[in-house]
CSV table of C-alpha atoms (C1' of nucleotides) in Angstrom, one decimal:
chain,number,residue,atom,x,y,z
S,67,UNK,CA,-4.3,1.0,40.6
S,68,UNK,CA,-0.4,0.3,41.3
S,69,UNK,CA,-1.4,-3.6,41.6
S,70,UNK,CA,-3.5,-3.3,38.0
S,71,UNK,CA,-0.5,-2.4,36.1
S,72,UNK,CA,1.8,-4.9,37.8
S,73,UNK,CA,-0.9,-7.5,36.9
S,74,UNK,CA,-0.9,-6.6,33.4
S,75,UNK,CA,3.2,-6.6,32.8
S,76,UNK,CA,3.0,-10.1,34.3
S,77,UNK,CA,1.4,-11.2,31.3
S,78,UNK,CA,4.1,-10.0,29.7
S,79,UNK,CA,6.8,-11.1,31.3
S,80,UNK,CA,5.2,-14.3,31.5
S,81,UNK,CA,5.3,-14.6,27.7
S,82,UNK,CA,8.7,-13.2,27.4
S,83,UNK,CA,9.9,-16.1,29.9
S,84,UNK,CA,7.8,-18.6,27.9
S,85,UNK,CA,9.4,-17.9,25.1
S,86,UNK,CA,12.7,-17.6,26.1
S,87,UNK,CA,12.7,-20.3,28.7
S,88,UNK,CA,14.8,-18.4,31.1
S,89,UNK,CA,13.6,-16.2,34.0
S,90,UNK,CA,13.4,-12.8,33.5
S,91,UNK,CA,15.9,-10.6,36.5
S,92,UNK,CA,14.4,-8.0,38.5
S,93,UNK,CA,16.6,-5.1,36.3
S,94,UNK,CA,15.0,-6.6,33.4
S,95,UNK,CA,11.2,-6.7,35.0
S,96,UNK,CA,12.3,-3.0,35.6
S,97,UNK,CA,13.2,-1.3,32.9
S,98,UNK,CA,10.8,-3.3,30.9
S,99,UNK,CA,7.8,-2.3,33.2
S,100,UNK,CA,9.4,1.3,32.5
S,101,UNK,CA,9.2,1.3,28.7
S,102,UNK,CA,5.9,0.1,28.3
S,103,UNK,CA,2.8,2.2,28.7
S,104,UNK,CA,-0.4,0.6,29.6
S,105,UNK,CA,-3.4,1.4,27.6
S,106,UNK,CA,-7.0,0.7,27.3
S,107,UNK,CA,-9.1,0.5,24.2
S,108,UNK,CA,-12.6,-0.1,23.4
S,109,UNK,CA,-14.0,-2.3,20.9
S,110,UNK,CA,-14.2,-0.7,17.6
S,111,UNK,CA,-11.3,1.8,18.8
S,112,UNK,CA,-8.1,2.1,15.7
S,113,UNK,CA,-4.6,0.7,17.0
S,114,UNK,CA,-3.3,2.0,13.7
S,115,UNK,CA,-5.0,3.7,10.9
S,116,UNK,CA,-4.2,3.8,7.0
S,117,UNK,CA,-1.9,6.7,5.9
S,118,UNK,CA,-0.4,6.5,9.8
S,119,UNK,CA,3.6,5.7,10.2
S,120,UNK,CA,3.4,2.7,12.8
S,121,UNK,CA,5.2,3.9,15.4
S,122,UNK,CA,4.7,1.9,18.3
S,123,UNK,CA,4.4,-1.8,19.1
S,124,UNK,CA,1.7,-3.0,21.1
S,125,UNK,CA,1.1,-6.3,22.9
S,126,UNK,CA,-2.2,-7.7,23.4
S,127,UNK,CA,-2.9,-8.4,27.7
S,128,UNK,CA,-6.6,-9.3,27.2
S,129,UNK,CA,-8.9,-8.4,24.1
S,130,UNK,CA,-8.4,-9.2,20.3
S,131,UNK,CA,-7.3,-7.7,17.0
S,132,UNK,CA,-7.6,-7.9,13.7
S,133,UNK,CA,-5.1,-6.1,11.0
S,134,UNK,CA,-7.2,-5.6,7.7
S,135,UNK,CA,-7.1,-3.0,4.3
S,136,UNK,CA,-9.3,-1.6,2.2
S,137,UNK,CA,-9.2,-1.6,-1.7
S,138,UNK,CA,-10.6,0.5,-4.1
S,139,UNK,CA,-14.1,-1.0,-4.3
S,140,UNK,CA,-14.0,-1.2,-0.5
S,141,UNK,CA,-13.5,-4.5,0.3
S,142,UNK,CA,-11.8,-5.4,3.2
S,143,UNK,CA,-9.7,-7.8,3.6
S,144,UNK,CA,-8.3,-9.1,6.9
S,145,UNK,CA,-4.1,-10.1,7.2
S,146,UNK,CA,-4.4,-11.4,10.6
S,147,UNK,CA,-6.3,-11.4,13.9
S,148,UNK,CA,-4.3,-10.7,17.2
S,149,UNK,CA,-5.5,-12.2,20.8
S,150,UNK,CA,-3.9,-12.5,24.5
S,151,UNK,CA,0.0,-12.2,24.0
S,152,UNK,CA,0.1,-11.3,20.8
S,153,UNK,CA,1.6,-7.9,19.2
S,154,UNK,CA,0.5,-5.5,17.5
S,155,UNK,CA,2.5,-3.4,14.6
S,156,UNK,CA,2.4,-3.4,10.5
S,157,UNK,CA,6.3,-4.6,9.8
S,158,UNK,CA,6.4,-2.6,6.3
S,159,UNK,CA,5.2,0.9,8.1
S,160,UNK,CA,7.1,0.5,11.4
S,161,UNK,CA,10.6,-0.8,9.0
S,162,UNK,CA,10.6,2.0,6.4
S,163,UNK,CA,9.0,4.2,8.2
S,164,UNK,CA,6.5,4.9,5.3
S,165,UNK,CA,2.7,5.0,5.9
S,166,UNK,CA,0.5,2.2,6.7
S,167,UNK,CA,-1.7,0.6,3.5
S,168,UNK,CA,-3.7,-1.2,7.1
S,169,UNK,CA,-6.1,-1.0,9.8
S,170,UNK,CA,-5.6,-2.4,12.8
S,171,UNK,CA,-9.0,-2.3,15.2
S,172,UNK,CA,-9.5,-3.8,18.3
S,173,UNK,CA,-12.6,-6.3,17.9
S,174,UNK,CA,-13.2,-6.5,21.8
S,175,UNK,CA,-12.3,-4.1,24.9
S,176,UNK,CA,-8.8,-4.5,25.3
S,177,UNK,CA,-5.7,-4.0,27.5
S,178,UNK,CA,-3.0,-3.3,26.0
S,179,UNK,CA,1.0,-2.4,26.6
S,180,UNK,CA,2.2,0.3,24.5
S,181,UNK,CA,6.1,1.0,23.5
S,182,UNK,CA,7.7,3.3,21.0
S,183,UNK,CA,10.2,1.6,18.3
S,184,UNK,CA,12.9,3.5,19.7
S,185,UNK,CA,12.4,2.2,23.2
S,186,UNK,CA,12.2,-1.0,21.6
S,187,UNK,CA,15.5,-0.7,20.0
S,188,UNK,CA,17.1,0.4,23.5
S,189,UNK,CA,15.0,-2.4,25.5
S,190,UNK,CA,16.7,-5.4,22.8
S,191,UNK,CA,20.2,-4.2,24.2
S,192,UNK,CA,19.9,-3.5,27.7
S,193,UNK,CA,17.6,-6.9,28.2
S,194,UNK,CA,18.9,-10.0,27.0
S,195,UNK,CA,15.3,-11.9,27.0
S,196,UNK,CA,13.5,-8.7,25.8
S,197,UNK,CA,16.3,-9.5,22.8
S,198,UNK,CA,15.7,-13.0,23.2
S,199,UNK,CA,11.9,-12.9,22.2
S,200,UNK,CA,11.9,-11.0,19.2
S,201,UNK,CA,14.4,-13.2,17.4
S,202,UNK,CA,11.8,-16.3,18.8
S,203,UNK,CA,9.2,-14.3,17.2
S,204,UNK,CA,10.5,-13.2,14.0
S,205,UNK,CA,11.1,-16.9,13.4
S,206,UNK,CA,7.8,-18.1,14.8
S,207,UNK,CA,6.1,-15.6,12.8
S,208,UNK,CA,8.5,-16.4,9.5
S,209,UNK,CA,6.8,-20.0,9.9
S,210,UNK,CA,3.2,-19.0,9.8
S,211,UNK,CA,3.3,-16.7,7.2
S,212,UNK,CA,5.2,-19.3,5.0
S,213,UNK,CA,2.2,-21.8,5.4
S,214,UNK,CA,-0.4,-19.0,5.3
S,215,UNK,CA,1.2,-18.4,2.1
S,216,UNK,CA,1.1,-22.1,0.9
S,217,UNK,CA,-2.4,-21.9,1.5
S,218,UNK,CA,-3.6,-19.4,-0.4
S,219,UNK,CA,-1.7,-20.2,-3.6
S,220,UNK,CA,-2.2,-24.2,-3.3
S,221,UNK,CA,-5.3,-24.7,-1.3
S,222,UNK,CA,-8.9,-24.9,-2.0
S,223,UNK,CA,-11.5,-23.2,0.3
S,224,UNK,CA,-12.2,-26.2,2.1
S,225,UNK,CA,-9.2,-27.2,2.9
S,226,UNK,CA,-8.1,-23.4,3.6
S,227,UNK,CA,-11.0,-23.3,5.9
S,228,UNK,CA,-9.9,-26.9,7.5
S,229,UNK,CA,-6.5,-25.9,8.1
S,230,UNK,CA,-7.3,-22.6,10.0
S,231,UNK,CA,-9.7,-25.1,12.2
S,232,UNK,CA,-7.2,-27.0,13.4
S,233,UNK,CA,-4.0,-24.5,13.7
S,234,UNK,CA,-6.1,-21.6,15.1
S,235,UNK,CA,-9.3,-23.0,16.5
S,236,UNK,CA,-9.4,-20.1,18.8
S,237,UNK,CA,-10.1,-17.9,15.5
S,238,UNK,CA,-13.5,-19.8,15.5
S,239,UNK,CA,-14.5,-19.2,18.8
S,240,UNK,CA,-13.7,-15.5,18.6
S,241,UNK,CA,-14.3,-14.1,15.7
S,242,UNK,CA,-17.7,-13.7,13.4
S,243,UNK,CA,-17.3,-15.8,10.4
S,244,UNK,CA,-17.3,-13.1,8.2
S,245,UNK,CA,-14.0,-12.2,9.3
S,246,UNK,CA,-12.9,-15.3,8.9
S,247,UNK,CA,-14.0,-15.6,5.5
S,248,UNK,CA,-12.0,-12.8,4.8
S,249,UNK,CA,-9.0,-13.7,6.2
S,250,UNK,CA,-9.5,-16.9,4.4
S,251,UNK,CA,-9.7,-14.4,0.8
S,252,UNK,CA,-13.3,-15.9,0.4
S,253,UNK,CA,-16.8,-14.3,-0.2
S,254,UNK,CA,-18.8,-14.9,3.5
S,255,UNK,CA,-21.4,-17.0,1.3
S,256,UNK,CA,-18.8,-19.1,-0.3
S,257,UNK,CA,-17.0,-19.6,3.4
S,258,UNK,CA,-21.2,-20.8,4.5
S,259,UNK,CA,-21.2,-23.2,1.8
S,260,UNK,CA,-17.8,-24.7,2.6
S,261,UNK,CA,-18.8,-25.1,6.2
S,262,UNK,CA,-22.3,-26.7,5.2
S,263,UNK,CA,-20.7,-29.3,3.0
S,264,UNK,CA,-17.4,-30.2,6.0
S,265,UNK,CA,-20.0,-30.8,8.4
S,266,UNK,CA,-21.6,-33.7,6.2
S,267,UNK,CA,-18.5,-35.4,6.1
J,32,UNK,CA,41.3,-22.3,-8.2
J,33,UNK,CA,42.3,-20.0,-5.1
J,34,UNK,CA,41.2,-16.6,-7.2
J,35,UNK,CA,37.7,-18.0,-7.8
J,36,UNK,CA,37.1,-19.3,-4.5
J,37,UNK,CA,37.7,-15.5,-4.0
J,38,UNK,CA,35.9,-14.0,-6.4
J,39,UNK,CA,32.4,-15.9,-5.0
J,40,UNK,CA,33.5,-14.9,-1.7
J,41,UNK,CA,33.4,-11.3,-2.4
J,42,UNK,CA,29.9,-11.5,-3.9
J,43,UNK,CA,29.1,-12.7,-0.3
J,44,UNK,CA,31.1,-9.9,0.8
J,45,UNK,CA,29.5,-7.5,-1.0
J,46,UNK,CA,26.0,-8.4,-0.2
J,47,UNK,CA,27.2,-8.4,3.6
J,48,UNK,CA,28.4,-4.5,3.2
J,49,UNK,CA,25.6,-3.3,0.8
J,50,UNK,CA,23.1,-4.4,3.5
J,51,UNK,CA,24.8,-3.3,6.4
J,52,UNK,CA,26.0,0.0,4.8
J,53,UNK,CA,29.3,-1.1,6.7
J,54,UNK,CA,32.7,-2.7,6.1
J,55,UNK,CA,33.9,-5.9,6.5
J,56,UNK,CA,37.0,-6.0,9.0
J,57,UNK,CA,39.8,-8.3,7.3
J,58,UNK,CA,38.9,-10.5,10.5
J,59,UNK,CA,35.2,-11.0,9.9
J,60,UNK,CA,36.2,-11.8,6.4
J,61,UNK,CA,38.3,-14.2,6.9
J,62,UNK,CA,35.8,-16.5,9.2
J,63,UNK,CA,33.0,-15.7,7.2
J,64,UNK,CA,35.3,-17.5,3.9
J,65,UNK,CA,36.2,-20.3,6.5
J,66,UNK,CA,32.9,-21.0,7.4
J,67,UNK,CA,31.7,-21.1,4.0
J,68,UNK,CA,32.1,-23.9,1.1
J,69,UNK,CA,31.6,-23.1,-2.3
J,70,UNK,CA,29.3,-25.9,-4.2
J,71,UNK,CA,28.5,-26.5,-8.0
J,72,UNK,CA,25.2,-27.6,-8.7
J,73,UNK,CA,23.9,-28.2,-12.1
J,74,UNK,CA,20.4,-27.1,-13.6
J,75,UNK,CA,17.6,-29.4,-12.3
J,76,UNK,CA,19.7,-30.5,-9.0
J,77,UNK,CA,18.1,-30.2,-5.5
J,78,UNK,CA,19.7,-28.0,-3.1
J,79,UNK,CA,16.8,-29.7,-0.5
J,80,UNK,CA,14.3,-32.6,-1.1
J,81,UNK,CA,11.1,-33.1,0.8
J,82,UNK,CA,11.5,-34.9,3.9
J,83,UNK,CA,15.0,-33.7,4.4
J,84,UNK,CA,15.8,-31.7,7.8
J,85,UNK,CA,17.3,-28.4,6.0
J,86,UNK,CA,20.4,-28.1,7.7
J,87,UNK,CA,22.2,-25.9,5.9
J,88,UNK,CA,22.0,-22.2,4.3
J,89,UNK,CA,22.7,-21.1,1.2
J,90,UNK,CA,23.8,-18.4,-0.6
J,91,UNK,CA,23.3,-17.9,-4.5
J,92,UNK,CA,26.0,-16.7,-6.0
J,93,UNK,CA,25.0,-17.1,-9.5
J,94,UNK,CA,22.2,-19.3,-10.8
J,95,UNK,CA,18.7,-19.4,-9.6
J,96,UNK,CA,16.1,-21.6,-7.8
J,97,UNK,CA,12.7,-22.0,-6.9
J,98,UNK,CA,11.0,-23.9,-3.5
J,99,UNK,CA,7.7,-25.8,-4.4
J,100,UNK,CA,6.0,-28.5,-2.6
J,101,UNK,CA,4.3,-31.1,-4.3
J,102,UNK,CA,-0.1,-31.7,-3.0
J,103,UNK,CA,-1.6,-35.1,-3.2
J,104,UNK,CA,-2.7,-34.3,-6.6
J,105,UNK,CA,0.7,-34.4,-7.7
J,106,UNK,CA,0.2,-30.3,-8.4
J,107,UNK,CA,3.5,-27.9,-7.7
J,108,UNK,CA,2.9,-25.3,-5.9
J,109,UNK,CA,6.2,-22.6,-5.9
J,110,UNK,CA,6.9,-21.1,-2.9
J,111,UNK,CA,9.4,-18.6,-3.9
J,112,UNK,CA,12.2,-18.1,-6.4
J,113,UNK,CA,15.9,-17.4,-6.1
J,114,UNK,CA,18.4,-15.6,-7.6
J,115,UNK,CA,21.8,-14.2,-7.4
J,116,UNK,CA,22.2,-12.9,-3.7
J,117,UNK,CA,19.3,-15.0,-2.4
J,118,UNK,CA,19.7,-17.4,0.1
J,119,UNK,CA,18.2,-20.6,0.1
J,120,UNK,CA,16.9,-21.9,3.1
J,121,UNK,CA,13.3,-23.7,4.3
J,122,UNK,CA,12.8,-22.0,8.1
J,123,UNK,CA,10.3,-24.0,9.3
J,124,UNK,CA,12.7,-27.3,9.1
J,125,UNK,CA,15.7,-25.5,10.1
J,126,UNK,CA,14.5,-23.4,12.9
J,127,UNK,CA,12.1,-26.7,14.0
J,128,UNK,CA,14.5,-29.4,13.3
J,129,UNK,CA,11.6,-31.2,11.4
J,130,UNK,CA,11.3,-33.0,7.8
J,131,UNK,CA,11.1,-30.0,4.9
J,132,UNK,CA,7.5,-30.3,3.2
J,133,UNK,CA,9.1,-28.6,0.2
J,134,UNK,CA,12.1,-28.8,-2.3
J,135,UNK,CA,14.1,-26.5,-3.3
J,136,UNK,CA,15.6,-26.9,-6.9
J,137,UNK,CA,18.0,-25.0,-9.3
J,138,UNK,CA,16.7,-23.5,-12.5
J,139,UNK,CA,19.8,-23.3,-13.6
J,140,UNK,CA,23.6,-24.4,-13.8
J,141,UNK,CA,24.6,-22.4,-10.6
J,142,UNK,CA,27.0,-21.5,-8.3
J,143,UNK,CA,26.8,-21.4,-4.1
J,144,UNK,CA,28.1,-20.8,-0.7
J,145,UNK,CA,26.6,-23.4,1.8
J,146,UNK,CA,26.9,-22.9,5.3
J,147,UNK,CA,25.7,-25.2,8.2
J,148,UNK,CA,23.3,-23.8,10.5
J,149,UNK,CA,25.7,-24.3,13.5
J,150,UNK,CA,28.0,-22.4,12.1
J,151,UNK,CA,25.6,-19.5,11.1
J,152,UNK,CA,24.8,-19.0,14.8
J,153,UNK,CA,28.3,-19.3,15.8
J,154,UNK,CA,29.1,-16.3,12.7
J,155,UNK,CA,26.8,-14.5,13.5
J,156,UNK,CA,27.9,-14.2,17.3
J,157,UNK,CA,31.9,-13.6,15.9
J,158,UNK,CA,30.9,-11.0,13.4
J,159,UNK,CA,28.6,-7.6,13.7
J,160,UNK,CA,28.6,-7.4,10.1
J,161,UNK,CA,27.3,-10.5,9.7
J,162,UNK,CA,24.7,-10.2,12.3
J,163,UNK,CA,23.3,-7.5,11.4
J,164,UNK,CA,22.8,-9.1,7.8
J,165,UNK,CA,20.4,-11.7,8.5
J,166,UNK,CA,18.9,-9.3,11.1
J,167,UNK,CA,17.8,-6.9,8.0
J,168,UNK,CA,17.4,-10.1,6.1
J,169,UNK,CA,14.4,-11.3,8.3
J,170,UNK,CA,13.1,-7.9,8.2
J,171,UNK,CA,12.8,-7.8,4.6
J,172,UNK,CA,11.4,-10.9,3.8
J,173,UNK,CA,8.7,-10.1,6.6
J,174,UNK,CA,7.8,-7.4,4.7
J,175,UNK,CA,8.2,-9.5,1.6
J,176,UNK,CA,6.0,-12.0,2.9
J,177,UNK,CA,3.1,-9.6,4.2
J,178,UNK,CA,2.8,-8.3,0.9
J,179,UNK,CA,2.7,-12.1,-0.7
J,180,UNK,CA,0.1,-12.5,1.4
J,181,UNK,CA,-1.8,-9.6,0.8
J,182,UNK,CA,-1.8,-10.3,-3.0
J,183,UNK,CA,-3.1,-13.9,-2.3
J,184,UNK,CA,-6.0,-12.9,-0.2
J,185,UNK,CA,-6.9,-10.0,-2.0
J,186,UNK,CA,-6.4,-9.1,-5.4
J,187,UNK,CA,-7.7,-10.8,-8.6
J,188,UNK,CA,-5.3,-13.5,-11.1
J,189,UNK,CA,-4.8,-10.0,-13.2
J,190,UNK,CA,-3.9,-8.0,-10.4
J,191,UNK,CA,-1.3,-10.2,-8.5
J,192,UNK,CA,0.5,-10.6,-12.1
J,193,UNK,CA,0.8,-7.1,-12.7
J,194,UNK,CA,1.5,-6.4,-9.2
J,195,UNK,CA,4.9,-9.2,-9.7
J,196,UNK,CA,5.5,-7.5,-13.0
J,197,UNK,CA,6.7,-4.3,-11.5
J,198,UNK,CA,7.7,-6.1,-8.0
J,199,UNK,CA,10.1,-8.7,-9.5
J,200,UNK,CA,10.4,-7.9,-13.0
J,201,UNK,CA,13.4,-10.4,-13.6
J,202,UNK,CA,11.3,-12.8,-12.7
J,203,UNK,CA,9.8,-12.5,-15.9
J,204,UNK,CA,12.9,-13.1,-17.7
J,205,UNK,CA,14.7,-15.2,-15.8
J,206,UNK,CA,11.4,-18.4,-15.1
J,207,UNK,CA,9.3,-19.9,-17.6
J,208,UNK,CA,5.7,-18.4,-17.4
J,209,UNK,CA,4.3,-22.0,-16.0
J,210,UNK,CA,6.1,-21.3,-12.9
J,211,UNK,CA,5.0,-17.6,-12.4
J,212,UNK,CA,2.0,-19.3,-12.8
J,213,UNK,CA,2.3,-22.1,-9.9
J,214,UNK,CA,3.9,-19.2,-8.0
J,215,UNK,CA,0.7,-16.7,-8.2
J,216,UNK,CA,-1.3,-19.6,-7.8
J,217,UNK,CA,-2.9,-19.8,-11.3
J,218,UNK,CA,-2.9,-22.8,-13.4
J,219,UNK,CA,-0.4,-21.5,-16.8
J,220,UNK,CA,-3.7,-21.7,-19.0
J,221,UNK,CA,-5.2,-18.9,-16.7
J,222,UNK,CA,-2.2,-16.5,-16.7
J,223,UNK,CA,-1.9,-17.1,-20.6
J,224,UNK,CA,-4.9,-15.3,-20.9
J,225,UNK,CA,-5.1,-13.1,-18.4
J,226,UNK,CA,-1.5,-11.7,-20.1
J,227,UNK,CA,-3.3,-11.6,-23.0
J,228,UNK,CA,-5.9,-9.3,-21.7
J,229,UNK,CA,-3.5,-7.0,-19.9
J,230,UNK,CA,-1.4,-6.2,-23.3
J,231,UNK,CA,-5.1,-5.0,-24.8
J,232,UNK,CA,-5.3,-2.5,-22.4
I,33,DA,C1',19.1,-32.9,-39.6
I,34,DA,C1',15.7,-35.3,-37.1
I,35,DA,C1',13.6,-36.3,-33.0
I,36,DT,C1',12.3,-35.0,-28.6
I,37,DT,C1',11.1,-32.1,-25.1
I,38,DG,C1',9.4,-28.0,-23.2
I,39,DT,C1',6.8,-23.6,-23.5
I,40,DC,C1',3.0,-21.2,-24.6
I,41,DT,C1',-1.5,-20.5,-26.6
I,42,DT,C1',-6.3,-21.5,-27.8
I,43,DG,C1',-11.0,-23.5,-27.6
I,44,DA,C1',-14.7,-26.0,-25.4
I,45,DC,C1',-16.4,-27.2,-21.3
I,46,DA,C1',-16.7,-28.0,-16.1
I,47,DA,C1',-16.1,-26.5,-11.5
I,48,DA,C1',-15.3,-23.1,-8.1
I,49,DT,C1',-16.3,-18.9,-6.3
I,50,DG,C1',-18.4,-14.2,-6.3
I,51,DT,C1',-22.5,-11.2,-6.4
I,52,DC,C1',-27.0,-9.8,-5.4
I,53,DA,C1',-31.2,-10.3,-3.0
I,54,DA,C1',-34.0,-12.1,0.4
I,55,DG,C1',-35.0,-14.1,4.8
I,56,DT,C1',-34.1,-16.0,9.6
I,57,DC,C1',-32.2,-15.7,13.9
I,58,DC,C1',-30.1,-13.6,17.8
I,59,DG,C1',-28.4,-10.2,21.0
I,60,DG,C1',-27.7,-5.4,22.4
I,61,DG,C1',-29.5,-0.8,23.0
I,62,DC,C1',-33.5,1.9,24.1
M,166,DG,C1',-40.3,-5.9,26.2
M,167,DC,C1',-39.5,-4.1,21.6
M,168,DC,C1',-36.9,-2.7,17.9
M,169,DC,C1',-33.0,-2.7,15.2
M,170,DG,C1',-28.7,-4.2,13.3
M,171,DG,C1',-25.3,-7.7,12.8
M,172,DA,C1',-24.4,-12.5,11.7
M,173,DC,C1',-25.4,-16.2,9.0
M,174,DT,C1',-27.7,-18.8,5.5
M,175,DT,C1',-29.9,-19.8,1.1
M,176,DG,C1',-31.1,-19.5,-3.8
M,177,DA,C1',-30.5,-17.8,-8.5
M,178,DC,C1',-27.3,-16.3,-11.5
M,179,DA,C1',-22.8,-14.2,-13.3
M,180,DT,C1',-17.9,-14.4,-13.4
M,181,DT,C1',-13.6,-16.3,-12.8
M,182,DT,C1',-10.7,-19.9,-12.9
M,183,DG,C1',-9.5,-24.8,-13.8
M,184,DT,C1',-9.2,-28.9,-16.7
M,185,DC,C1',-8.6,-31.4,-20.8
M,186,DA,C1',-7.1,-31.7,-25.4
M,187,DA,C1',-4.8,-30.1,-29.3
M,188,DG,C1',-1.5,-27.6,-31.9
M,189,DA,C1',2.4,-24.1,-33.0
M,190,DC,C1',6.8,-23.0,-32.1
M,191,DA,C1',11.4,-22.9,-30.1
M,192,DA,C1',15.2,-25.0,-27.7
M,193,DT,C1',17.7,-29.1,-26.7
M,194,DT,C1',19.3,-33.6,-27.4
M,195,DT,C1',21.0,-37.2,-30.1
DNA sequence: AAATTGTCTTGACAAATGTCAAGTCCGGGC
DNA sequence: GCCCGGACTTGACATTTGTCAAGACAATTT
């Protein structure tokens, strides 16, 4: 049991040495291990629901995400899908501390590693490369939601749908292509089409 | 000439202290005014061109801007505006050291602080204030973004118009209506008459 | 003042995308 | 093994949005 949860804050401190490029010390394998809570969800199961304040950050060790709302007529529409090593959290909610407009449902079984904000907070200034990471991500994620933003305000669907092929070809793999369509902002049917008339090429 | 170098300083300085809710030391603002030069640029100038590494950051102190790239088509496509208190920067090419994909361009006769990116990292070690700034700065515009992005996946041409109409309001009367168009990703023909249809109601 | 340029609108038409309905295929639950 | 529901496709049609062309008007340049 011990050995499980040791296994499953390797993965993170795997990523957080990735990112960082520098090795993590033992104090900092420590109180990291300390602050984070592991947690198992099934597929279907809410991370975060509408109306909730986000309090907690969670970080993908195996399973997949995806962060979607609803609007009025009850469409959904998905912001962005979450796999191995990636985190979980809604940005406005968790900032402001206002309730969530999102969704955010595990799509597979998953293993997760729960932390409160505040912990967060404490972790960024006791651990250098616990610091280190979240500036790497803010940026990393500043970038993709720049181009994500390009495409949907200059792109067509097909090359919307061409773009996600070759920056997240792991979407494809994973996740129905109704979700995709949606993360896309297309209909599923126009998203079919699309992918019918890129294969003739 | 000293007392207006100073006078755009303290819009720099106010900005600094309204964000952080704290005061500047007479230290911090005496690097922060080293570190940055003040810069003309006339309506129709670019602050960055495509294919330029954005090496620098700046900081509008009056004037305004807008970041577009240019498709195949020859079509602009605006990223984002400026105005006064925005900074002007394209992350991916400055945090990636790569060519810019876009321009950024004033709208206006304006006046700026420019900073070299070295010497943002260096500030931002030297002073809390400062820190702290482009700490809630990438915070904001995550949130900024996310909700960018929502509107482009999700809502209809009448609905992300209105949405910018009581998000950005000076928008409106600060940019010609062809670029709010390029920038909710309508052509200005379709927002002509979807403006048309929303004063009806 | 005249000429030029830019901004915005409008109409007619074309293209892209959405909606609704039906049908096939596949895999999980019983 | 059978049944059922989800995933995906297809067709017919409606709606939205884009494109092209023209014109009114205002601001800017000369």
């Amino acid at each position: 049991m011990q050995e499980a949860i040791f296994l499953m804050h390797d993965s993170l401190f795997k990523h957080i040495e990735i990112r960082t490029s520098e090795k993590l010390t033992d104090y900092e394998k420590e109180i990291i291990s300390d602050a984070f809570a592991k947690k198992r969800m099934r597929k279907r199961q809410f991370f975060l629901q509408e109306g909730d304040v986000c309090k907690h950050l969670g970080f993908i060790v195996k399973g997949s995400s995806r962060m979607f709302s609803v609007d009025e007529k009850g469409h959904e529409h998905i912001i962005h899908f979450g796999l191995e090593s990636w985190w979980l959290t809604d940005p406005e909610s968790s900032i402001q501390l206002i309730p969530s407009r999102y969704f955010i449902e595990m799509l597979e079984d998953s293993e997760l590693l729960v932390i409160s904000l505040p912990d967060v907070y404490e972790l960024r200034n006791k651990s250098r490369g616990f610091d280190l990471t979240f500036r790497a991500l803010d940026k990393f994620s500043t970038i993709a939601m720049h181009k994500r933003i390009h495409a949907a305000i200059g792109m067509t669907a097909e090359e919307r749908f061409s773009d996600l092929s070759s920056t997240y070809p792991e979407f494809l793999k994973r996740f129905p292509m109704n979700m995709i369509a949606s993360y896309l902002g297309l209909s599923p049917e126009t998203l079919s089409r699309v992918r019918k008339n890129a294969i003739r090429k």
